[in-house]
Amino acid sequence: MIPRIDVKTAIAKKNFVGETDISFDADGALIDIPYVEFASPVRAALRYEIFADDKVEVTGEISFLLKGLCSRCLAEAEREIVYSAEGLFAPQPKDEEYGYSNGFIDLREFLRDSVLFALPARLLCASCAEDGSE
Ligand SMILES: [Zn+2]
């Protein structure tokens, strides 16, 4: 199922503010850290606000669990990632905005970008994290 926001219906019902909870399996290829993988689905708790000019602001929290081998000592490591995501959608997007059409926002690109931004550069085990700078 495509994660999306039905802007047309929301406007018709005058629900200019709403929430949506999405859970999905992220593409493991997004991870750039050796021996690390997603250990949980990605959860996105999103809130949206539709403005008078039909632009839609989406904000919320992206969270998931990373598991694998410590980037420094190769011990087993695990870390919960929580990231504040935000995006602006417009029928005629410019600059950093995402586009949408036919009254539906397709959240896939936004979610993929958010997971990319949320991913750390490395995963450290508890003992390395303690004496490291991270
Ligand atoms: Zn370590």
mmCIF file of N, CA and C and ligand atoms in Angstrom:
data_model
loop_
_atom_site.group_PDB
_atom_site.id
_atom_site.type_symbol
_atom_site.label_atom_id
_atom_site.label_comp_id
_atom_site.label_asym_id
_atom_site.label_seq_id
_atom_site.Cartn_x
_atom_site.Cartn_y
_atom_site.Cartn_z
ATOM 1 N N MET A 1 0.837 -1.198 0.000
ATOM 2 C CA MET A 1 0.000 0.000 0.000
ATOM 3 C C MET A 1 0.875 1.253 0.000
ATOM 4 N N ILE A 2 0.504 2.192 -0.816
ATOM 5 C CA ILE A 2 1.277 3.439 -0.889
ATOM 6 C C ILE A 2 0.877 4.351 0.270
ATOM 7 N N PRO A 3 1.852 4.736 1.113
ATOM 8 C CA PRO A 3 1.512 5.668 2.194
ATOM 9 C C PRO A 3 1.191 7.039 1.611
ATOM 10 N N ARG A 4 -0.011 7.513 1.871
ATOM 11 C CA ARG A 4 -0.376 8.791 1.269
ATOM 12 C C ARG A 4 -1.347 9.566 2.149
ATOM 13 N N ILE A 5 -1.497 10.819 1.799
ATOM 14 C CA ILE A 5 -2.463 11.682 2.480
ATOM 15 C C ILE A 5 -3.494 12.114 1.447
ATOM 16 N N ASP A 6 -4.750 11.910 1.778
ATOM 17 C CA ASP A 6 -5.851 12.271 0.888
ATOM 18 C C ASP A 6 -6.237 13.736 1.153
ATOM 19 N N VAL A 7 -5.548 14.629 0.456
ATOM 20 C CA VAL A 7 -5.734 16.069 0.692
ATOM 21 C C VAL A 7 -7.122 16.516 0.241
ATOM 22 N N LYS A 8 -7.563 15.959 -0.874
ATOM 23 C CA LYS A 8 -8.850 16.366 -1.437
ATOM 24 C C LYS A 8 -9.995 16.112 -0.443
ATOM 25 N N THR A 9 -10.031 14.912 0.095
ATOM 26 C CA THR A 9 -11.080 14.561 1.057
ATOM 27 C C THR A 9 -10.939 15.366 2.343
ATOM 28 N N ALA A 10 -9.698 15.560 2.783
ATOM 29 C CA ALA A 10 -9.470 16.327 4.007
ATOM 30 C C ALA A 10 -10.003 17.758 3.854
ATOM 31 N N ILE A 11 -9.761 18.363 2.686
ATOM 32 C CA ILE A 11 -10.247 19.726 2.441
ATOM 33 C C ILE A 11 -11.779 19.730 2.397
ATOM 34 N N ALA A 12 -12.369 18.729 1.708
ATOM 35 C CA ALA A 12 -13.836 18.657 1.600
ATOM 36 C C ALA A 12 -14.477 18.553 2.983
ATOM 37 N N LYS A 13 -13.817 17.855 3.881
ATOM 38 C CA LYS A 13 -14.352 17.679 5.240
ATOM 39 C C LYS A 13 -13.877 18.773 6.195
ATOM 40 N N LYS A 14 -13.126 19.724 5.661
ATOM 41 C CA LYS A 14 -12.529 20.803 6.450
ATOM 42 C C LYS A 14 -11.626 20.279 7.572
ATOM 43 N N ASN A 15 -11.015 19.162 7.331
ATOM 44 C CA ASN A 15 -10.007 18.626 8.263
ATOM 45 C C ASN A 15 -8.638 19.146 7.829
ATOM 46 N N PHE A 16 -8.382 20.399 8.164
ATOM 47 C CA PHE A 16 -7.140 21.000 7.670
ATOM 48 C C PHE A 16 -5.902 20.556 8.448
ATOM 49 N N VAL A 17 -6.151 19.940 9.580
ATOM 50 C CA VAL A 17 -5.058 19.397 10.373
ATOM 51 C C VAL A 17 -5.381 17.940 10.667
ATOM 52 N N GLY A 18 -4.409 17.090 10.518
ATOM 53 C CA GLY A 18 -4.668 15.678 10.776
ATOM 54 C C GLY A 18 -3.404 14.928 11.118
ATOM 55 N N GLU A 19 -3.597 13.672 11.430
ATOM 56 C CA GLU A 19 -2.462 12.842 11.799
ATOM 57 C C GLU A 19 -2.525 11.524 11.053
ATOM 58 N N THR A 20 -1.364 10.970 10.794
ATOM 59 C CA THR A 20 -1.332 9.652 10.181
ATOM 60 C C THR A 20 -0.138 8.875 10.715
ATOM 61 N N ASP A 21 -0.379 7.622 10.982
ATOM 62 C CA ASP A 21 0.658 6.743 11.526
ATOM 63 C C ASP A 21 0.989 5.692 10.483
ATOM 64 N N ILE A 22 2.248 5.623 10.121
ATOM 65 C CA ILE A 22 2.642 4.709 9.057
ATOM 66 C C ILE A 22 3.765 3.807 9.562
ATOM 67 N N SER A 23 3.707 2.555 9.187
ATOM 68 C CA SER A 23 4.765 1.626 9.525
ATOM 69 C C SER A 23 5.146 0.898 8.237
ATOM 70 N N PHE A 24 6.428 0.859 7.941
ATOM 71 C CA PHE A 24 6.832 0.233 6.673
ATOM 72 C C PHE A 24 8.242 -0.341 6.787
ATOM 73 N N ASP A 25 8.544 -1.277 5.914
ATOM 74 C CA ASP A 25 9.884 -1.845 5.868
ATOM 75 C C ASP A 25 10.743 -0.991 4.949
ATOM 76 N N ALA A 26 11.802 -0.422 5.506
ATOM 77 C CA ALA A 26 12.671 0.430 4.702
ATOM 78 C C ALA A 26 13.608 -0.423 3.849
ATOM 79 N N ASP A 27 14.056 0.145 2.782
ATOM 80 C CA ASP A 27 14.996 -0.498 1.866
ATOM 81 C C ASP A 27 16.373 -0.587 2.537
ATOM 82 N N GLY A 28 16.830 -1.808 2.773
ATOM 83 C CA GLY A 28 18.115 -2.008 3.442
ATOM 84 C C GLY A 28 19.284 -1.372 2.712
ATOM 85 N N ALA A 29 19.113 -1.134 1.411
ATOM 86 C CA ALA A 29 20.193 -0.534 0.620
ATOM 87 C C ALA A 29 20.455 0.924 1.013
ATOM 88 N N LEU A 30 19.543 1.520 1.789
ATOM 89 C CA LEU A 30 19.747 2.903 2.226
ATOM 90 C C LEU A 30 20.890 3.003 3.241
ATOM 91 N N ILE A 31 21.151 1.893 3.915
ATOM 92 C CA ILE A 31 22.168 1.897 4.970
ATOM 93 C C ILE A 31 23.567 1.792 4.378
ATOM 94 N N ASP A 32 24.418 2.714 4.799
ATOM 95 C CA ASP A 32 25.772 2.804 4.265
ATOM 96 C C ASP A 32 26.804 2.272 5.262
ATOM 97 N N ILE A 33 26.348 1.711 6.396
ATOM 98 C CA ILE A 33 27.269 1.242 7.431
ATOM 99 C C ILE A 33 27.461 -0.267 7.255
ATOM 100 N N PRO A 34 28.700 -0.728 7.193
ATOM 101 C CA PRO A 34 28.923 -2.162 7.008
ATOM 102 C C PRO A 34 28.351 -2.993 8.159
ATOM 103 N N TYR A 35 27.793 -4.155 7.861
ATOM 104 C CA TYR A 35 27.271 -5.115 8.845
ATOM 105 C C TYR A 35 26.133 -4.570 9.694
ATOM 106 N N VAL A 36 25.402 -3.625 9.175
ATOM 107 C CA VAL A 36 24.282 -3.050 9.938
ATOM 108 C C VAL A 36 23.019 -3.138 9.099
ATOM 109 N N GLU A 37 21.908 -3.464 9.767
ATOM 110 C CA GLU A 37 20.631 -3.563 9.044
ATOM 111 C C GLU A 37 19.489 -3.030 9.907
ATOM 112 N N PHE A 38 18.352 -2.831 9.273
ATOM 113 C CA PHE A 38 17.164 -2.430 10.022
ATOM 114 C C PHE A 38 16.686 -3.632 10.824
ATOM 115 N N ALA A 39 16.459 -3.445 12.122
ATOM 116 C CA ALA A 39 15.979 -4.535 12.964
ATOM 117 C C ALA A 39 14.502 -4.371 13.280
ATOM 118 N N SER A 40 13.874 -3.383 12.692
ATOM 119 C CA SER A 40 12.448 -3.162 12.913
ATOM 120 C C SER A 40 11.890 -2.429 11.707
ATOM 121 N N PRO A 41 10.575 -2.466 11.538
ATOM 122 C CA PRO A 41 9.988 -1.590 10.520
ATOM 123 C C PRO A 41 10.210 -0.139 10.935
ATOM 124 N N VAL A 42 10.157 0.748 9.984
ATOM 125 C CA VAL A 42 10.254 2.167 10.295
ATOM 126 C C VAL A 42 8.852 2.647 10.677
ATOM 127 N N ARG A 43 8.777 3.395 11.765
ATOM 128 C CA ARG A 43 7.493 3.946 12.174
ATOM 129 C C ARG A 43 7.534 5.455 11.947
ATOM 130 N N ALA A 44 6.513 5.967 11.325
ATOM 131 C CA ALA A 44 6.416 7.407 11.100
ATOM 132 C C ALA A 44 5.110 7.894 11.708
ATOM 133 N N ALA A 45 5.224 8.721 12.740
ATOM 134 C CA ALA A 45 4.047 9.330 13.366
ATOM 135 C C ALA A 45 3.989 10.764 12.847
ATOM 136 N N LEU A 46 3.116 10.988 11.880
ATOM 137 C CA LEU A 46 3.127 12.261 11.161
ATOM 138 C C LEU A 46 1.884 13.095 11.439
ATOM 139 N N ARG A 47 2.084 14.393 11.334
ATOM 140 C CA ARG A 47 0.999 15.344 11.492
ATOM 141 C C ARG A 47 1.021 16.211 10.234
ATOM 142 N N TYR A 48 -0.145 16.534 9.694
ATOM 143 C CA TYR A 48 -0.137 17.395 8.520
ATOM 144 C C TYR A 48 -1.047 18.597 8.707
ATOM 145 N N GLU A 49 -0.705 19.653 8.031
ATOM 146 C CA GLU A 49 -1.526 20.860 8.057
ATOM 147 C C GLU A 49 -1.663 21.371 6.631
ATOM 148 N N ILE A 50 -2.917 21.569 6.213
ATOM 149 C CA ILE A 50 -3.182 22.041 4.853
ATOM 150 C C ILE A 50 -3.430 23.546 4.906
ATOM 151 N N PHE A 51 -2.664 24.289 4.120
ATOM 152 C CA PHE A 51 -2.791 25.747 4.126
ATOM 153 C C PHE A 51 -3.753 26.211 3.030
ATOM 154 N N ALA A 52 -4.140 27.479 3.099
ATOM 155 C CA ALA A 52 -5.132 28.035 2.165
ATOM 156 C C ALA A 52 -4.650 27.960 0.710
ATOM 157 N N ASP A 53 -3.341 27.990 0.492
ATOM 158 C CA ASP A 53 -2.827 27.921 -0.885
ATOM 159 C C ASP A 53 -2.590 26.480 -1.341
ATOM 160 N N ASP A 54 -3.161 25.519 -0.608
ATOM 161 C CA ASP A 54 -3.048 24.086 -0.934
ATOM 162 C C ASP A 54 -1.682 23.485 -0.647
ATOM 163 N N LYS A 55 -0.781 24.280 -0.080
ATOM 164 C CA LYS A 55 0.472 23.669 0.357
ATOM 165 C C LYS A 55 0.194 22.870 1.630
ATOM 166 N N VAL A 56 0.931 21.807 1.799
ATOM 167 C CA VAL A 56 0.715 20.937 2.960
ATOM 168 C C VAL A 56 2.042 20.725 3.683
ATOM 169 N N GLU A 57 2.023 21.056 4.957
ATOM 170 C CA GLU A 57 3.220 20.840 5.767
ATOM 171 C C GLU A 57 3.076 19.521 6.518
ATOM 172 N N VAL A 58 4.101 18.692 6.418
ATOM 173 C CA VAL A 58 4.099 17.406 7.117
ATOM 174 C C VAL A 58 5.273 17.394 8.089
ATOM 175 N N THR A 59 4.970 17.135 9.351
ATOM 176 C CA THR A 59 6.025 17.059 10.365
ATOM 177 C C THR A 59 5.785 15.802 11.203
ATOM 178 N N GLY A 60 6.807 15.363 11.880
ATOM 179 C CA GLY A 60 6.594 14.206 12.738
ATOM 180 C C GLY A 60 7.870 13.502 13.087
ATOM 181 N N GLU A 61 7.682 12.313 13.638
ATOM 182 C CA GLU A 61 8.815 11.573 14.160
ATOM 183 C C GLU A 61 8.973 10.252 13.418
ATOM 184 N N ILE A 62 10.202 10.041 12.966
ATOM 185 C CA ILE A 62 10.555 8.793 12.294
ATOM 186 C C ILE A 62 11.381 7.984 13.287
ATOM 187 N N SER A 63 11.044 6.731 13.507
ATOM 188 C CA SER A 63 11.848 5.937 14.430
ATOM 189 C C SER A 63 12.014 4.508 13.926
ATOM 190 N N PHE A 64 13.172 3.948 14.234
ATOM 191 C CA PHE A 64 13.457 2.566 13.846
ATOM 192 C C PHE A 64 14.659 2.069 14.635
ATOM 193 N N LEU A 65 14.850 0.751 14.577
ATOM 194 C CA LEU A 65 15.935 0.134 15.308
ATOM 195 C C LEU A 65 17.007 -0.334 14.331
ATOM 196 N N LEU A 66 18.261 0.017 14.620
ATOM 197 C CA LEU A 66 19.388 -0.464 13.827
ATOM 198 C C LEU A 66 20.119 -1.536 14.614
ATOM 199 N N LYS A 67 20.568 -2.568 13.925
ATOM 200 C CA LYS A 67 21.249 -3.652 14.602
ATOM 201 C C LYS A 67 22.372 -4.162 13.707
ATOM 202 N N GLY A 68 23.462 -4.567 14.336
ATOM 203 C CA GLY A 68 24.559 -5.099 13.549
ATOM 204 C C GLY A 68 25.829 -5.133 14.347
ATOM 205 N N LEU A 69 26.931 -4.883 13.674
ATOM 206 C CA LEU A 69 28.219 -4.914 14.348
ATOM 207 C C LEU A 69 28.753 -3.498 14.522
ATOM 208 N N CYS A 70 29.346 -3.278 15.693
ATOM 209 C CA CYS A 70 29.909 -1.972 16.035
ATOM 210 C C CYS A 70 30.918 -1.542 14.966
ATOM 211 N N SER A 71 30.818 -0.296 14.536
ATOM 212 C CA SER A 71 31.693 0.201 13.472
ATOM 213 C C SER A 71 33.150 0.282 13.924
ATOM 214 N N ARG A 72 33.382 0.226 15.230
ATOM 215 C CA ARG A 72 34.753 0.337 15.712
ATOM 216 C C ARG A 72 35.356 -1.012 16.125
ATOM 217 N N CYS A 73 34.598 -1.815 16.917
ATOM 218 C CA CYS A 73 35.190 -3.045 17.469
ATOM 219 C C CYS A 73 34.487 -4.319 16.995
ATOM 220 N N LEU A 74 33.454 -4.186 16.183
ATOM 221 C CA LEU A 74 32.719 -5.331 15.633
ATOM 222 C C LEU A 74 31.939 -6.142 16.669
ATOM 223 N N ALA A 75 31.751 -5.607 17.870
ATOM 224 C CA ALA A 75 30.855 -6.254 18.836
ATOM 225 C C ALA A 75 29.410 -6.016 18.381
ATOM 226 N N GLU A 76 28.499 -6.812 18.929
ATOM 227 C CA GLU A 76 27.094 -6.620 18.566
ATOM 228 C C GLU A 76 26.619 -5.259 19.062
ATOM 229 N N ALA A 77 25.902 -4.568 18.234
ATOM 230 C CA ALA A 77 25.453 -3.237 18.599
ATOM 231 C C ALA A 77 24.024 -3.031 18.140
ATOM 232 N N GLU A 78 23.336 -2.159 18.837
ATOM 233 C CA GLU A 78 21.932 -1.890 18.539
ATOM 234 C C GLU A 78 21.629 -0.460 18.971
ATOM 235 N N ARG A 79 20.841 0.209 18.196
ATOM 236 C CA ARG A 79 20.532 1.589 18.573
ATOM 237 C C ARG A 79 19.176 1.991 18.016
ATOM 238 N N GLU A 80 18.392 2.646 18.853
ATOM 239 C CA GLU A 80 17.122 3.162 18.361
ATOM 240 C C GLU A 80 17.349 4.562 17.819
ATOM 241 N N ILE A 81 16.898 4.766 16.604
ATOM 242 C CA ILE A 81 17.056 6.067 15.960
ATOM 243 C C ILE A 81 15.711 6.785 15.994
ATOM 244 N N VAL A 82 15.732 8.018 16.450
ATOM 245 C CA VAL A 82 14.521 8.837 16.436
ATOM 246 C C VAL A 82 14.882 10.136 15.736
ATOM 247 N N TYR A 83 14.078 10.511 14.777
ATOM 248 C CA TYR A 83 14.424 11.666 13.941
ATOM 249 C C TYR A 83 13.176 12.522 13.713
ATOM 250 N N SER A 84 13.348 13.830 13.837
ATOM 251 C CA SER A 84 12.243 14.747 13.547
ATOM 252 C C SER A 84 12.253 15.076 12.064
ATOM 253 N N ALA A 85 11.219 14.650 11.376
ATOM 254 C CA ALA A 85 11.157 14.871 9.931
ATOM 255 C C ALA A 85 10.195 16.004 9.618
ATOM 256 N N GLU A 86 10.491 16.710 8.533
ATOM 257 C CA GLU A 86 9.535 17.709 8.089
ATOM 258 C C GLU A 86 9.666 17.939 6.597
ATOM 259 N N GLY A 87 8.527 18.174 5.979
ATOM 260 C CA GLY A 87 8.532 18.406 4.543
ATOM 261 C C GLY A 87 7.353 19.280 4.151
ATOM 262 N N LEU A 88 7.529 20.000 3.039
ATOM 263 C CA LEU A 88 6.457 20.847 2.536
ATOM 264 C C LEU A 88 6.080 20.350 1.147
ATOM 265 N N PHE A 89 4.782 20.140 0.953
ATOM 266 C CA PHE A 89 4.284 19.622 -0.323
ATOM 267 C C PHE A 89 3.462 20.698 -1.004
ATOM 268 N N ALA A 90 3.614 20.811 -2.317
ATOM 269 C CA ALA A 90 2.879 21.834 -3.057
ATOM 270 C C ALA A 90 2.463 21.278 -4.418
ATOM 271 N N PRO A 91 1.294 21.705 -4.925
ATOM 272 C CA PRO A 91 0.891 21.279 -6.270
ATOM 273 C C PRO A 91 1.911 21.718 -7.322
ATOM 274 N N GLN A 92 2.468 22.913 -7.149
ATOM 275 C CA GLN A 92 3.551 23.366 -8.023
ATOM 276 C C GLN A 92 4.808 23.585 -7.185
ATOM 277 N N PRO A 93 5.548 22.522 -6.949
ATOM 278 C CA PRO A 93 6.671 22.619 -6.012
ATOM 279 C C PRO A 93 7.835 23.436 -6.550
ATOM 280 N N LYS A 94 8.495 24.129 -5.644
ATOM 281 C CA LYS A 94 9.750 24.779 -6.025
ATOM 282 C C LYS A 94 10.766 24.590 -4.909
ATOM 283 N N ASP A 95 12.002 24.812 -5.217
ATOM 284 C CA ASP A 95 13.110 24.629 -4.272
ATOM 285 C C ASP A 95 13.044 23.271 -3.592
ATOM 286 N N GLU A 96 12.931 23.295 -2.277
ATOM 287 C CA GLU A 96 12.996 22.063 -1.490
ATOM 288 C C GLU A 96 11.637 21.370 -1.337
ATOM 289 N N GLU A 97 10.619 21.901 -1.964
ATOM 290 C CA GLU A 97 9.286 21.337 -1.772
ATOM 291 C C GLU A 97 9.091 20.046 -2.570
ATOM 292 N N TYR A 98 8.210 19.203 -2.037
ATOM 293 C CA TYR A 98 7.805 17.998 -2.754
ATOM 294 C C TYR A 98 6.534 18.329 -3.521
ATOM 295 N N GLY A 99 6.356 17.686 -4.649
ATOM 296 C CA GLY A 99 5.148 17.921 -5.426
ATOM 297 C C GLY A 99 4.044 16.937 -5.069
ATOM 298 N N TYR A 100 2.806 17.313 -5.377
ATOM 299 C CA TYR A 100 1.717 16.335 -5.305
ATOM 300 C C TYR A 100 0.652 16.728 -6.319
ATOM 301 N N SER A 101 -0.139 15.735 -6.728
ATOM 302 C CA SER A 101 -1.150 16.026 -7.739
ATOM 303 C C SER A 101 -2.399 15.182 -7.503
ATOM 304 N N ASN A 102 -3.484 15.586 -8.143
ATOM 305 C CA ASN A 102 -4.778 14.904 -8.039
ATOM 306 C C ASN A 102 -5.299 14.792 -6.606
ATOM 307 N N GLY A 103 -4.842 15.718 -5.748
ATOM 308 C CA GLY A 103 -5.379 15.723 -4.387
ATOM 309 C C GLY A 103 -4.808 14.672 -3.455
ATOM 310 N N PHE A 104 -3.782 13.974 -3.919
ATOM 311 C CA PHE A 104 -3.157 12.961 -3.064
ATOM 312 C C PHE A 104 -1.671 13.228 -2.904
ATOM 313 N N ILE A 105 -1.200 13.141 -1.667
ATOM 314 C CA ILE A 105 0.235 13.222 -1.426
ATOM 315 C C ILE A 105 0.785 11.811 -1.294
ATOM 316 N N ASP A 106 1.725 11.483 -2.140
ATOM 317 C CA ASP A 106 2.439 10.210 -2.060
ATOM 318 C C ASP A 106 3.652 10.446 -1.153
ATOM 319 N N LEU A 107 3.663 9.763 -0.016
ATOM 320 C CA LEU A 107 4.692 10.042 0.990
ATOM 321 C C LEU A 107 5.989 9.257 0.786
ATOM 322 N N ARG A 108 6.052 8.408 -0.242
ATOM 323 C CA ARG A 108 7.204 7.505 -0.338
ATOM 324 C C ARG A 108 8.549 8.219 -0.446
ATOM 325 N N GLU A 109 8.628 9.230 -1.299
ATOM 326 C CA GLU A 109 9.910 9.929 -1.471
ATOM 327 C C GLU A 109 10.312 10.646 -0.175
ATOM 328 N N PHE A 110 9.322 11.285 0.440
ATOM 329 C CA PHE A 110 9.557 11.983 1.709
ATOM 330 C C PHE A 110 10.050 11.007 2.789
ATOM 331 N N LEU A 111 9.414 9.843 2.873
ATOM 332 C CA LEU A 111 9.793 8.865 3.895
ATOM 333 C C LEU A 111 11.196 8.315 3.632
ATOM 334 N N ARG A 112 11.480 8.072 2.357
ATOM 335 C CA ARG A 112 12.812 7.582 1.991
ATOM 336 C C ARG A 112 13.885 8.619 2.354
ATOM 337 N N ASP A 113 13.628 9.884 2.009
ATOM 338 C CA ASP A 113 14.571 10.957 2.354
ATOM 339 C C ASP A 113 14.747 11.052 3.866
ATOM 340 N N SER A 114 13.639 10.955 4.598
ATOM 341 C CA SER A 114 13.696 11.101 6.052
ATOM 342 C C SER A 114 14.532 9.992 6.678
ATOM 343 N N VAL A 115 14.380 8.771 6.182
ATOM 344 C CA VAL A 115 15.176 7.657 6.700
ATOM 345 C C VAL A 115 16.657 7.909 6.398
ATOM 346 N N LEU A 116 16.954 8.398 5.200
ATOM 347 C CA LEU A 116 18.338 8.709 4.837
ATOM 348 C C LEU A 116 18.943 9.752 5.774
ATOM 349 N N PHE A 117 18.178 10.811 6.040
ATOM 350 C CA PHE A 117 18.664 11.873 6.937
ATOM 351 C C PHE A 117 18.831 11.337 8.364
ATOM 352 N N ALA A 118 17.972 10.404 8.741
ATOM 353 C CA ALA A 118 17.982 9.889 10.116
ATOM 354 C C ALA A 118 19.152 8.945 10.372
ATOM 355 N N LEU A 119 19.633 8.301 9.314
ATOM 356 C CA LEU A 119 20.678 7.296 9.498
ATOM 357 C C LEU A 119 21.987 7.924 9.977
ATOM 358 N N PRO A 120 22.577 7.357 11.017
ATOM 359 C CA PRO A 120 23.863 7.880 11.491
ATOM 360 C C PRO A 120 24.980 7.413 10.556
ATOM 361 N N ALA A 121 26.165 7.998 10.702
ATOM 362 C CA ALA A 121 27.292 7.630 9.856
ATOM 363 C C ALA A 121 27.886 6.296 10.289
ATOM 364 N N ARG A 122 27.665 5.923 11.550
ATOM 365 C CA ARG A 122 28.198 4.648 12.055
ATOM 366 C C ARG A 122 27.352 4.193 13.227
ATOM 367 N N LEU A 123 27.529 2.921 13.574
ATOM 368 C CA LEU A 123 26.810 2.352 14.709
ATOM 369 C C LEU A 123 27.846 1.890 15.720
ATOM 370 N N LEU A 124 27.716 2.355 16.960
ATOM 371 C CA LEU A 124 28.687 1.973 17.986
ATOM 372 C C LEU A 124 28.011 1.124 19.058
ATOM 373 N N CYS A 125 28.768 0.156 19.617
ATOM 374 C CA CYS A 125 28.253 -0.628 20.732
ATOM 375 C C CYS A 125 28.295 0.253 21.989
ATOM 376 N N ALA A 126 27.707 -0.257 23.072
ATOM 377 C CA ALA A 126 27.594 0.559 24.286
ATOM 378 C C ALA A 126 28.964 1.003 24.812
ATOM 379 N N SER A 127 29.950 0.094 24.821
ATOM 380 C CA SER A 127 31.241 0.482 25.408
ATOM 381 C C SER A 127 32.011 1.456 24.520
ATOM 382 N N CYS A 128 31.934 1.284 23.203
ATOM 383 C CA CYS A 128 32.598 2.254 22.328
ATOM 384 C C CYS A 128 31.909 3.620 22.378
ATOM 385 N N ALA A 129 30.581 3.588 22.501
ATOM 386 C CA ALA A 129 29.840 4.854 22.564
ATOM 387 C C ALA A 129 30.223 5.631 23.832
ATOM 388 N N GLU A 130 30.543 4.880 24.899
ATOM 389 C CA GLU A 130 30.889 5.519 26.176
ATOM 390 C C GLU A 130 32.213 6.284 26.104
ATOM 391 N N ASP A 131 33.245 5.655 25.554
ATOM 392 C CA ASP A 131 34.523 6.357 25.519
ATOM 393 C C ASP A 131 34.763 7.107 24.209
ATOM 394 N N GLY A 132 33.794 7.035 23.294
ATOM 395 C CA GLY A 132 33.945 7.748 22.026
ATOM 396 C C GLY A 132 33.349 9.143 22.097
ATOM 397 N N SER A 133 33.406 9.799 20.989
ATOM 398 C CA SER A 133 32.892 11.166 20.949
ATOM 399 C C SER A 133 31.400 11.171 20.614
ATOM 400 N N GLU A 134 30.882 9.982 20.239
ATOM 401 C CA GLU A 134 29.470 9.943 19.835
ATOM 402 C C GLU A 134 28.558 9.584 20.998
HETATM 403 ZN ZN ZN B 1 32.334 -1.229 19.903
#
